[in-house]
XYZ file of C-alpha atoms in Angstrom:
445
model
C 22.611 5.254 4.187
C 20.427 3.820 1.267
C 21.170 -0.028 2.522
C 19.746 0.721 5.940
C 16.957 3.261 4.387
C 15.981 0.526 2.177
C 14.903 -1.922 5.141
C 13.057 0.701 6.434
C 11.173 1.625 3.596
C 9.506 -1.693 2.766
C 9.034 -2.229 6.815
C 6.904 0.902 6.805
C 4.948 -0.250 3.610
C 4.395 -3.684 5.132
C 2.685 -2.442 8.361
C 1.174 0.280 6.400
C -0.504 -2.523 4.080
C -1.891 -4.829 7.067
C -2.842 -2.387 9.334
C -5.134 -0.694 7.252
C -6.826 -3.839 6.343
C -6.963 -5.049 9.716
C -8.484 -2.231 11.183
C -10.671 -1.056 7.954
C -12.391 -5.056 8.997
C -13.037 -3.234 12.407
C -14.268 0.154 10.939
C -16.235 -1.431 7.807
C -18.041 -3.919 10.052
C -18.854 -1.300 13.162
C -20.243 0.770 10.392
C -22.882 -1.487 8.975
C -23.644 -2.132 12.646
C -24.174 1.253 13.442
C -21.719 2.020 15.467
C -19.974 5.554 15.472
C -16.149 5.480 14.858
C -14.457 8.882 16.576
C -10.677 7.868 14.899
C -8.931 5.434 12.847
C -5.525 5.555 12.852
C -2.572 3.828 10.842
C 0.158 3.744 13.525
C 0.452 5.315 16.836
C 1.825 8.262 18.781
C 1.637 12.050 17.171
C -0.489 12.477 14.230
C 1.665 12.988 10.963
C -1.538 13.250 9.211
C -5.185 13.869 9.695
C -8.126 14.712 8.159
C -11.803 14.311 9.721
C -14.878 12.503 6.780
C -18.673 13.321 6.120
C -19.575 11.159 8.992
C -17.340 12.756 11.527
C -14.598 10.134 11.741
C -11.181 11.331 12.075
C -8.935 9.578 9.689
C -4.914 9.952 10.885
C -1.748 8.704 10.466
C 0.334 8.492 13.217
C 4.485 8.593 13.893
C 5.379 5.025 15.264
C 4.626 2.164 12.869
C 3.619 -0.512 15.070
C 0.017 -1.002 14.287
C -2.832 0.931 14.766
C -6.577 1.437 15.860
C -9.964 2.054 15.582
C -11.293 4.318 18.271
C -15.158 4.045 18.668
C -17.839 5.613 20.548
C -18.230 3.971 23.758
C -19.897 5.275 27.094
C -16.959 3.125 29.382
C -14.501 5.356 28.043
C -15.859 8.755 27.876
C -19.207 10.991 28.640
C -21.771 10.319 25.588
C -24.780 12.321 24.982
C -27.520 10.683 25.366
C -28.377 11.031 21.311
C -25.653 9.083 20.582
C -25.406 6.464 22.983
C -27.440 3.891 20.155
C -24.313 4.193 18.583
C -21.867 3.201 21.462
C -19.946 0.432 21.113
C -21.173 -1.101 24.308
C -24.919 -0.506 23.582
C -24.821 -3.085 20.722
C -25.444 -7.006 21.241
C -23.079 -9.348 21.948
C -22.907 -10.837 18.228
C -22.600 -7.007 17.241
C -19.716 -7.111 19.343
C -18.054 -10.137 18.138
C -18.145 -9.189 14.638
C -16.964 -6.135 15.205
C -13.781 -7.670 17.088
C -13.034 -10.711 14.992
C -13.672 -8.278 11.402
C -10.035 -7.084 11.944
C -7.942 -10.795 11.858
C -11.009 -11.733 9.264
C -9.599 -9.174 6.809
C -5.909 -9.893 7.730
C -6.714 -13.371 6.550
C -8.784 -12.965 3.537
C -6.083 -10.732 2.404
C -3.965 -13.474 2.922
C -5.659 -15.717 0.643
C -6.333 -12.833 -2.527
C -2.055 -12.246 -2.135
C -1.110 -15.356 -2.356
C -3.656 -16.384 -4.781
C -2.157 -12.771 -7.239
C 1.532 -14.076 -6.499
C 0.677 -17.514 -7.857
C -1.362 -16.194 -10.445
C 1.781 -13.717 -11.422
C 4.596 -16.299 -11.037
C 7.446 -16.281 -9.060
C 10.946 -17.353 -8.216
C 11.496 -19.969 -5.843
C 14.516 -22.009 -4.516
C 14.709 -25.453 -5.387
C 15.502 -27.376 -2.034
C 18.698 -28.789 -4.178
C 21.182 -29.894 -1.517
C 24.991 -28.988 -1.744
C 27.834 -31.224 0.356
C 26.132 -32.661 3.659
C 27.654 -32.826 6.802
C 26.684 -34.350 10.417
C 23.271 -36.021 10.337
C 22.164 -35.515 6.859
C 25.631 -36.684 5.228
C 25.532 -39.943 7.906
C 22.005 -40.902 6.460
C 23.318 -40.555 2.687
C 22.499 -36.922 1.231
C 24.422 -36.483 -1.658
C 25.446 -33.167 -3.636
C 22.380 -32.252 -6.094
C 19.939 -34.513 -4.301
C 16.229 -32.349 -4.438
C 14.119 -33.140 -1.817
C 10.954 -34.133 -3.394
C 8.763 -35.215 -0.217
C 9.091 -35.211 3.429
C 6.734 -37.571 5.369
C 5.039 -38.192 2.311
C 4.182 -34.670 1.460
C 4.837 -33.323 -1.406
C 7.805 -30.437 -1.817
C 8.917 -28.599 -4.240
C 10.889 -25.406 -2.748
C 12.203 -24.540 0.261
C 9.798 -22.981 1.222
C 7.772 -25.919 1.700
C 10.638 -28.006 3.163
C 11.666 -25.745 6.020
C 8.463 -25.777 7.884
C 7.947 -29.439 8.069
C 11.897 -29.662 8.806
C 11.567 -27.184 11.535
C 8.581 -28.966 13.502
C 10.168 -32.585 13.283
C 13.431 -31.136 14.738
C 11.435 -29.955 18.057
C 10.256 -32.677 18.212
C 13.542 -34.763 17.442
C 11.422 -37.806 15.154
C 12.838 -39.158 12.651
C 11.867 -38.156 9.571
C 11.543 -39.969 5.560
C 12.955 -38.002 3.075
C 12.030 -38.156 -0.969
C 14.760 -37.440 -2.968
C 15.943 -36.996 -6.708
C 19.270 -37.824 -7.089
C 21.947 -35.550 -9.225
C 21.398 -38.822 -12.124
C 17.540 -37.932 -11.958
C 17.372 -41.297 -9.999
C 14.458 -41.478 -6.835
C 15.440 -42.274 -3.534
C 14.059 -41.951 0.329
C 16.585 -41.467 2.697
C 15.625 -41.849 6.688
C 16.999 -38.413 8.622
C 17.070 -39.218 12.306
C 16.257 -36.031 14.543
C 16.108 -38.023 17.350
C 19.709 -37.810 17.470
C 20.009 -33.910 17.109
C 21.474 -32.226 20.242
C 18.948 -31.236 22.922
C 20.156 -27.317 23.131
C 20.689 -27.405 19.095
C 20.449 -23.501 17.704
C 16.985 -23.995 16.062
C 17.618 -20.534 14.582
C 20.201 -22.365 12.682
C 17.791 -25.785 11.035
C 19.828 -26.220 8.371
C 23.252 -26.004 10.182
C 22.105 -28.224 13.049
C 20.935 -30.842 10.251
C 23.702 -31.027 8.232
C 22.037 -29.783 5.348
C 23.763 -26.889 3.074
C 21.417 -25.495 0.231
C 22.646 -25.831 -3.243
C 22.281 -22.330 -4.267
C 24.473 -21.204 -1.074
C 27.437 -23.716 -1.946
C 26.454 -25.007 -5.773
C 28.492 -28.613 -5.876
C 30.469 -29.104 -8.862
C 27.988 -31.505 -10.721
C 26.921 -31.247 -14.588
C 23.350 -29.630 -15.052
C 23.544 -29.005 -18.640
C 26.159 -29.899 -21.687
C 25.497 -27.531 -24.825
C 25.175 -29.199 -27.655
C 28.032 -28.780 -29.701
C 30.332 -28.305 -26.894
C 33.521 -29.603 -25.446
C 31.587 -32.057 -23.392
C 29.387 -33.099 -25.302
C 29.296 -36.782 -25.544
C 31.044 -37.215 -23.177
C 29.886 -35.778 -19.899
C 26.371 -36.415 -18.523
C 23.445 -34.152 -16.300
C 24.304 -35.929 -13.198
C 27.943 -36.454 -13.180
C 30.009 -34.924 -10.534
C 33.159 -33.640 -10.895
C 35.989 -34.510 -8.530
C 39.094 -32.953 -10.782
C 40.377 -31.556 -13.490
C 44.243 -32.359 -14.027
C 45.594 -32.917 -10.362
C 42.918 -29.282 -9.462
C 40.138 -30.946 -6.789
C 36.701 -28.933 -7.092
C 34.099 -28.758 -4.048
C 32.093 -26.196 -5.980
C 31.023 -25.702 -9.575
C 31.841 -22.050 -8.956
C 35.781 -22.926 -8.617
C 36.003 -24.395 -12.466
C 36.664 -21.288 -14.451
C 39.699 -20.609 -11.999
C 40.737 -24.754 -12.697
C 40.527 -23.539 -16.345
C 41.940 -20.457 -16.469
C 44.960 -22.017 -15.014
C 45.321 -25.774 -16.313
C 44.168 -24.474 -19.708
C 47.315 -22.346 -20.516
C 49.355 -25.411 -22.082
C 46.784 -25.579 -24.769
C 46.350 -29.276 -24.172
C 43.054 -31.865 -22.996
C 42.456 -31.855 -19.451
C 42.192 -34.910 -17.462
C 38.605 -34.819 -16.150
C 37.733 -37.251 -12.952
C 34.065 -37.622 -12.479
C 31.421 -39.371 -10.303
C 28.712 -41.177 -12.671
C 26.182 -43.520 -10.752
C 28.787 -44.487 -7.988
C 31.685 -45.120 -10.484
C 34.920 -43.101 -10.630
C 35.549 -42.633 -14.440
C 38.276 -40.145 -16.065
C 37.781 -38.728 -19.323
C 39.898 -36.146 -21.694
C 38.263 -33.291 -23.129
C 39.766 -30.196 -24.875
C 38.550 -27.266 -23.637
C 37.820 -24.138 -25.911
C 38.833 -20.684 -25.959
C 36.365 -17.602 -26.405
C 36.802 -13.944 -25.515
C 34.865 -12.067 -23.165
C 35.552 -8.441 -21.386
C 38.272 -8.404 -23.443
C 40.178 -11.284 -22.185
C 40.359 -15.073 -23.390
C 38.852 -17.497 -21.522
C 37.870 -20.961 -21.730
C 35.053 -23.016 -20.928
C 33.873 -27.116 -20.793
C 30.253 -25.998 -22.343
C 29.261 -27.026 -19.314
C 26.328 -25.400 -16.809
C 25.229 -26.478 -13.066
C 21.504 -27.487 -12.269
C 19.427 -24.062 -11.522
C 19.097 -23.029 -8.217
C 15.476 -21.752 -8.807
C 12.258 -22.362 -10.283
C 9.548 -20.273 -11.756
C 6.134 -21.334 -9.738
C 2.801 -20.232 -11.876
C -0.900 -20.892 -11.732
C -3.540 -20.450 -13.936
C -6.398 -17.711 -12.546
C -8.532 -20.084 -11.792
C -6.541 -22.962 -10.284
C -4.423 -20.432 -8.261
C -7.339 -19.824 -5.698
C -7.511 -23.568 -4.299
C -3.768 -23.568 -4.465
C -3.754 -20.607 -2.417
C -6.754 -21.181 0.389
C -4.651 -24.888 1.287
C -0.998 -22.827 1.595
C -3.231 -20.623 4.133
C -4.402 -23.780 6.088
C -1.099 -24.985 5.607
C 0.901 -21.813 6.686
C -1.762 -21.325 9.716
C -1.098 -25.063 10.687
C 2.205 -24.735 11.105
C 1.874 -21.482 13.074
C -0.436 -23.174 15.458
C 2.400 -25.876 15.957
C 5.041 -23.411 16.954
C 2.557 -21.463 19.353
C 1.633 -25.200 20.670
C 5.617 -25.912 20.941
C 6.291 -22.966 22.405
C 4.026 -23.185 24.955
C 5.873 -26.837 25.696
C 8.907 -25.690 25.295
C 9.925 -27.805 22.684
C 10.320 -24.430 20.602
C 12.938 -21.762 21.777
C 11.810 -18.329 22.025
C 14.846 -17.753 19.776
C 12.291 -18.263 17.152
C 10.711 -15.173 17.688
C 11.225 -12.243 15.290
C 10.431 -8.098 15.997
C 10.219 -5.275 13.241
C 13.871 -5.066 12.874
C 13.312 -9.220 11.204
C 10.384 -8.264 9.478
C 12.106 -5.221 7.759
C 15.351 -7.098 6.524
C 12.820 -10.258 5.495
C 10.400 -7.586 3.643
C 13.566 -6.045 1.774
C 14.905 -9.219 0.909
C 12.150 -10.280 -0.722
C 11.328 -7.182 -2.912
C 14.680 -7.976 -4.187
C 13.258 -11.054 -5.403
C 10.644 -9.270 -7.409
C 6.695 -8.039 -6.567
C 5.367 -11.740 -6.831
C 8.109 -13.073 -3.982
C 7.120 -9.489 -1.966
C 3.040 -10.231 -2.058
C 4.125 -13.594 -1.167
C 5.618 -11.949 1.796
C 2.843 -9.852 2.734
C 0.371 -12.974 2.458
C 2.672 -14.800 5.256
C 2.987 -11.603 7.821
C -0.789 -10.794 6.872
C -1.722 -14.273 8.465
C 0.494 -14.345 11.277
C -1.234 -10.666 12.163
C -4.727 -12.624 12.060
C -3.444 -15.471 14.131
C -1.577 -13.412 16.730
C -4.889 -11.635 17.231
C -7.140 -14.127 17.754
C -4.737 -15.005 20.634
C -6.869 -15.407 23.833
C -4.852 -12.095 25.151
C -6.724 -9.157 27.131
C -6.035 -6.125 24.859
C -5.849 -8.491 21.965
C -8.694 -8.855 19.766
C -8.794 -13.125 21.022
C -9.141 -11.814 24.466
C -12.130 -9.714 24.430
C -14.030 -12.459 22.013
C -13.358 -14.615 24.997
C -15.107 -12.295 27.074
C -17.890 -11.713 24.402
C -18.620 -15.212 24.387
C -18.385 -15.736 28.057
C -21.456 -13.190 28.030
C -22.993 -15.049 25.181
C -22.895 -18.292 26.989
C -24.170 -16.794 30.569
C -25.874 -13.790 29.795
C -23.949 -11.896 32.208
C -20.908 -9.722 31.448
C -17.735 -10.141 32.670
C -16.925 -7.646 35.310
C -15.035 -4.223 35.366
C -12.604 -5.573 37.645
C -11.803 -8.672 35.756
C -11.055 -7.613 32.837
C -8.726 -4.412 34.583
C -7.098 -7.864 35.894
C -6.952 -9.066 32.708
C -5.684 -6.092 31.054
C -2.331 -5.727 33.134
C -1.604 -9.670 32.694
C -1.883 -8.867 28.909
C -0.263 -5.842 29.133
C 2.566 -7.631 31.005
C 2.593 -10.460 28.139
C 2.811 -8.410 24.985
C 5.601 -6.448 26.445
C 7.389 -9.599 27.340
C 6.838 -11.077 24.157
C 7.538 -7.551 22.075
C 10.850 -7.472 24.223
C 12.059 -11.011 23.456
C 11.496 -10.504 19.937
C 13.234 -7.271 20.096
C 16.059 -8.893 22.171
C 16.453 -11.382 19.496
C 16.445 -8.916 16.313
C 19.575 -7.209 18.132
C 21.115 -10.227 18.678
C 21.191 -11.459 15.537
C 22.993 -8.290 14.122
C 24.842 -8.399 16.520
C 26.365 -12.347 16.414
C-alpha cells in the first residue's frame, strides 16, 4: 500500500503547489483591477473544503486534483445586479482582461525561476552523463566505458539532465550530432554520433536504448576511479584503467569484483590482473588484502569506481542568472517538441498524464528537497507554456481573442467562440486521453 500511496502523495502536493500559484496570478491581478472573484478553487468536483473571506470570495478545495479555477463575476454567465456590474469581468478593458488571463502562466513561470534559483542555491545531486558499455550507434562511432560527455554541439554539459534534451531533439530530427567527451584516462575527445542513421519508427520513449548509449550509474563498467593510498593497488593501478580480468574471471561491471575476489582470493595468493591503460593490454600481480566486515572476511583491491553523481551548487547571488537561462533553456526545448509534434517528427508517445507526473514527483523526493523543487520548477513551466497555448478554454485562447478585440475594436462573437470552445474542448480531451493512454501503457509494457 505505502509504495503506491507514496506516488500519490507527492502527485497531490505537486498540483496542489502550481495550482494555487497559477490561479492566485488570476485572483491577485483581477483584484487590483477591481474585479469581484465569487470562488477560487484548488481542484475540481465536490468541495472537500470551503470557507467564504472578508470580501465575499469563497475559498474551496475541491475532490479531483486536476487543476483548478478562479470563478469571477461576469454578466455572460449569470444575472448581476446592476451595483455590481463595475466589477464584472466583462465590464473591464481589454488590457484589464489580458492581464487578468496571462497573470496565471505569469506566476507559473516566475515560480519557475525563484525554484530553480532555491535548488541551485541549496545544492543538489545530479547524474554525471558517464557512459557505461555502448552498443549500436554510439559503440560504432567510438564511445568507450567511462567516457563523460562534456558538450554536445558545442554546448556545454555537465549532467544528464542537460544531455537528454539536446539528445532527444537531434534524434527527431535524425542529424548528426558532435559529441565532447572525457575519456576514462581524463583524456578529451569529440566523437561524431550519426542520427541520421537511427531507424525511422525508433521508440523515442526509449533515447538512450535507440542510441546505443547505457548510463554509467545503470551498468557502472569495471574501470579504476580511485586507488587509496596505501592500498593493494597502489602503484600500480591507475584512475582510468579498465579492467578486463582478474585470474581467468572476465568483468563487464565494477559491481562483479567483490564476487571475482571472494572467489579467486581463497588460495591466499596475487591475482593476475588484465587491464586496459591508454589502448594497451597490460597484466599486473597484486595481492589482495583481507578485512572483516558483517562478521565475515572479505577482501578488497583498495580500489573504487568513478562517482556516478555530482553535487551542483551556486552562490545566492550567481544562482539567479543561472536559473532565468535553464528557464529559457527548458522553455526552448518545450517549444521544439510542441513544434515537432505538430510535424510529426515527435511521437505522441512523448506525452505524459498524472499517473507520469506522480511516479517522476516521487522519484525525485527520493533524491532529496533540492532534486524535488527542481522538479516542481520543470512541471511549473510546462503549466505556463501549456497555457499560453492558443486553445479556446485555455488561457492562450482567450488572449487570442482579447487581442483580436484589441487590434479591431470589435469583439469576437458569441457564436465563435461557442465554436471555439467545443474544438478545444475536443482537443484537451484528446490530448488528456493520449497522455492517459500512454501512462497505462507504460505500466503496463
Amino acid at each position: 500500500m505505502i509504495p503506491f500511496l507514496s506516488p500519490v502523495v507527492w502527485y497531490i502536493i505537486t498540483i496542489g503547489i502550481l495550482v494555487t500559484v497559477h490561479e492566485w496570478g488570476h485572483f491577485i491581478v483581477a483584484r487590483l483591477c477591481g474585479v469581484h472573484v465569487e470562488r477560487f478553487s484548488v481542484g475540481f468536483g465536490r468541495a472537500l473544503f470551503k470557507k467564504t473571506g472578508k470580501s465575499g470570495t469563497e475559498y474551496q478545495l475541491s475532490m479531483i486534483p486536476l487543476g483548478g479555477y478562479v470563478k469571477m463575476l461576469d454578466e455572460r454567465d449569470q444575472e448581476v445586479p446592476e451595483a455590481m456590474k463595475a466589477f464584472a469581468f466583462n465590464r473591464q478593458s481589454v488590457g484589464k482582461r489580458i492581464a487578468i488571463v496571462s497573470a496565471g502562466p505569469i506566476a507559473n513561470l516566475i515560480l519557475c525561476i525563484l525554484l530553480l534559483w532555491l535548488s541551485l542555491t541549496l545544492g543538489s545531486t545530479e547524474l554525471r552523463p558517464l557512459l557505461g558499455p555502448s552498443q549500436g550507434l554510439a559503440q560504432q562511432a567510438g564511445f568507450a566505458p567511462a567516457d563523460e560527455i562534456t558538450a554536445i554541439d558545442g554546448t556545454a554539459v555537465r549532467t544528464w539532465s542537460d544531455a537528454l534534451p539536446m539528445l532527444a531533439l537531434a534524434a527527431m530530427d535524425r542529424r548528426t550530432i558532435t559529441v565532447g567527451v572525457q575519456t576514462a584516462d581524463g583524456q578529451s575527445a569529440t566523437r561524431r554520433l550519426p542520427l541520421d542513421k537511427l531507424d525511422a519508427d525508433f521508440d523515442q520513449t526509449k533515447l538512450l536504448q535507440a542510441v546505443g548509449f547505457t548510463p554509467y550509474f545503470s551498468n557502472p563498467s569495471p574501470v579504476v576511479g580511485m586507488v587509496q593510498p596505501d592500498g593493494p593497488s597502489q602503484g600500480i593501478l591507475q584512475v582510468g584503467d579498465r579492467i578486463i580480468k582478474i585470474n581467468d574471471s572476465g568483468l563487464e561491471s565494477f559491481d562483479q569484483i567483490p564476487d571475482v575476489l571472494a572467489r579467486e582470493a581463497q588460495a591466499g595468493r596475487n591475482l593476475q590482473v588484465e587491464i586496459e591503460r591508454n589502448g594497451l593490454q597490460m597484466r599486473f600481480f597484486i595481492e589482495p588484502k583481507r578485512f572483516e566486515q558483517d562478521g565475515k572476511s572479505r577482501w578488497r583491491l583498495g580500489i573504487g569506481s568513478p562517482p556516478a553523481t555530482k553535487i551542483i551548487q551556486y552562490g545566492v547571488l550567481e544562482a539567479l542568472p543561472v536559473a532565468v537561462a535553464k528557464t529559457y533553456g527548458m522553455a526552448s526545448d518545450s517549444l521544439s517538441i510542441i513544434r515537432r509534434l505538430l510535424t510529426g517528427s515527435a511521437s505522441v508517445d512523448n506525452l505524459s498524464g498524472p499517473v507520469s507526473i506522480a511516479q517522476a514527483a516521487d522519484n525525485q523526493a527520493s533524491w532529496g528537497f533540492s532534486a524535488f523543487l527542481s522538479f516542481l520548477a520543470a512541471i511549473s513551466l510546462a503549466l505556463c507554456i501549456m497555457n499560453l497555448l492558443p486553445i479556446p478554454m485555455l488561457d492562450g485562447g482567450h488572449l487570442l481573442y482579447y487581442t483580436f478585440e484589441g487590434l479591431t475594436g470589435k469583439p469576437v462573437s458569441e457564436s465563435f467562440q461557442a465554436v471555439g470552445q467545443a474544438i478545444g474542448m475536443f482537443l484537451l480531451i484528446s490530448l488528456f486521453g493520449i497522455a492517459i493512454f500512454n501512462d497505462f501503457f507504460r505500466i503496463i509494457s
